[in-house]
XYZ file of C-alpha atoms in Angstrom:
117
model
C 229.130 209.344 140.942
C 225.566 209.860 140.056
C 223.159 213.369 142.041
C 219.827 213.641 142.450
C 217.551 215.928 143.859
C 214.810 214.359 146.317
C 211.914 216.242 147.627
C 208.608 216.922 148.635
C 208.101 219.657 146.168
C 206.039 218.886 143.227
C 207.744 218.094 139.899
C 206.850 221.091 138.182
C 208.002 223.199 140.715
C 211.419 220.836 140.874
C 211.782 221.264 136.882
C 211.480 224.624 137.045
C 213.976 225.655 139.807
C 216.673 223.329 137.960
C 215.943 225.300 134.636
C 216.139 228.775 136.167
C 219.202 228.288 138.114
C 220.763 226.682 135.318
C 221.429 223.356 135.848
C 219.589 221.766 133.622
C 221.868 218.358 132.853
C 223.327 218.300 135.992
C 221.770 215.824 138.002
C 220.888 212.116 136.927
C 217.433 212.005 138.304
C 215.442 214.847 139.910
C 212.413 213.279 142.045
C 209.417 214.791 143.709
C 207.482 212.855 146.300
C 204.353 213.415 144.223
C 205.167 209.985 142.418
C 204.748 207.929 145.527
C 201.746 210.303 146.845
C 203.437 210.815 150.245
C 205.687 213.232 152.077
C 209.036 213.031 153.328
C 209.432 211.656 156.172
C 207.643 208.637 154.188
C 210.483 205.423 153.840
C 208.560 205.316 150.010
C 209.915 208.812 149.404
C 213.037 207.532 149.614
C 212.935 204.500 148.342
C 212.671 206.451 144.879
C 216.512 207.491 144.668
C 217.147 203.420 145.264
C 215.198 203.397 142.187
C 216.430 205.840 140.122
C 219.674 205.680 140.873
C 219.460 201.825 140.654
C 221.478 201.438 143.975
C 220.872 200.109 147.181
C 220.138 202.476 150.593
C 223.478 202.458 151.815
C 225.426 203.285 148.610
C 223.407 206.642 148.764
C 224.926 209.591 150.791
C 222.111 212.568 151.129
C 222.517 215.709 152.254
C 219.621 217.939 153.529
C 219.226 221.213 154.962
C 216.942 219.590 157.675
C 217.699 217.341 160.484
C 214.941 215.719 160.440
C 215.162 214.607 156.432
C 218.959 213.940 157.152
C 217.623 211.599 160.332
C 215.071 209.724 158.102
C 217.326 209.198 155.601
C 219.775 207.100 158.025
C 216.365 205.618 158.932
C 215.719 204.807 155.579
C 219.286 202.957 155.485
C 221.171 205.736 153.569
C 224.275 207.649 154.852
C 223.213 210.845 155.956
C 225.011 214.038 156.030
C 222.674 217.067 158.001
C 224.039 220.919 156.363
C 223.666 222.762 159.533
C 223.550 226.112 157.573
C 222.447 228.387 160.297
C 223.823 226.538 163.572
C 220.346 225.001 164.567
C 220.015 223.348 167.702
C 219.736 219.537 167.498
C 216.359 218.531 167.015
C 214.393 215.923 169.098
C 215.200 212.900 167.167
C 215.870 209.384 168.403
C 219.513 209.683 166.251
C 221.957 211.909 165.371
C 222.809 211.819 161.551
C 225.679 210.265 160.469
C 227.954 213.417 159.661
C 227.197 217.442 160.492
C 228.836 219.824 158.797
C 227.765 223.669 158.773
C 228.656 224.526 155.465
C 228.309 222.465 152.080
C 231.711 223.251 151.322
C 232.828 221.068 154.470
C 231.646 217.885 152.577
C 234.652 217.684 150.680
C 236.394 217.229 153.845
C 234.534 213.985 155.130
C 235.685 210.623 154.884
C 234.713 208.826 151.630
C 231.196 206.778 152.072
C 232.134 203.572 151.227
C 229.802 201.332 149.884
C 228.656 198.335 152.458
C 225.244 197.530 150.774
């Protein structure tokens, strides 16, 4: 299994939170949407885990605080998992995402994503 970090936060910033937190090593790629010049929701945003990871859309399960991010990530063609942290009311979206759990702990308890891509 390969991780990745994907976000709209710039590079340096993204670098520097891994260091302090101590995790430098543990992820395989760690992308900021300043390479493609667009934001999140932007499909091109995500299209750079395809990349990195060297995988296609639906072999990719991402997790994100947001509903929104989780939504346009099922958009995008990946399996999305939204982290409900704080019990949120649904946003406005035309989709659920595929799985909500309200803790990241609950992840270990979903069904393995199999790959279909």
């Amino acid at each position: 299994m390969r991780t990745a970090i994907l976000s709209n936060g710039t590079a340096e910033w993204l670098y520097s939170a891994v260091r302090c937190n101590g995790l430098d090593g543990m992820f395989d790629a760690v992308l900021s949407a300043d390479a493609v010049q667009v934001y999140k929701p932007h499909p091109a945003v995500y299209g750079l885990a395809e990349r990195a990871l060297r995988v296609s859309a639906r072999q990719i399960s991402f997790q994100s605080s947001n509903g929104w991010d989780a939504w346009s990530a099922s958009a995008y063609g990946m399996r999305a998992v939204w982290c409900n942290r704080s019990g949120q009311a649904p946003e406005f979206l035309p989709e659920a995402p595929e799985h909500t759990i309200f803790a990241l702990g609950e992840i270990l308890q979903l069904p393995p994503f199999l790959s279909d891509g």
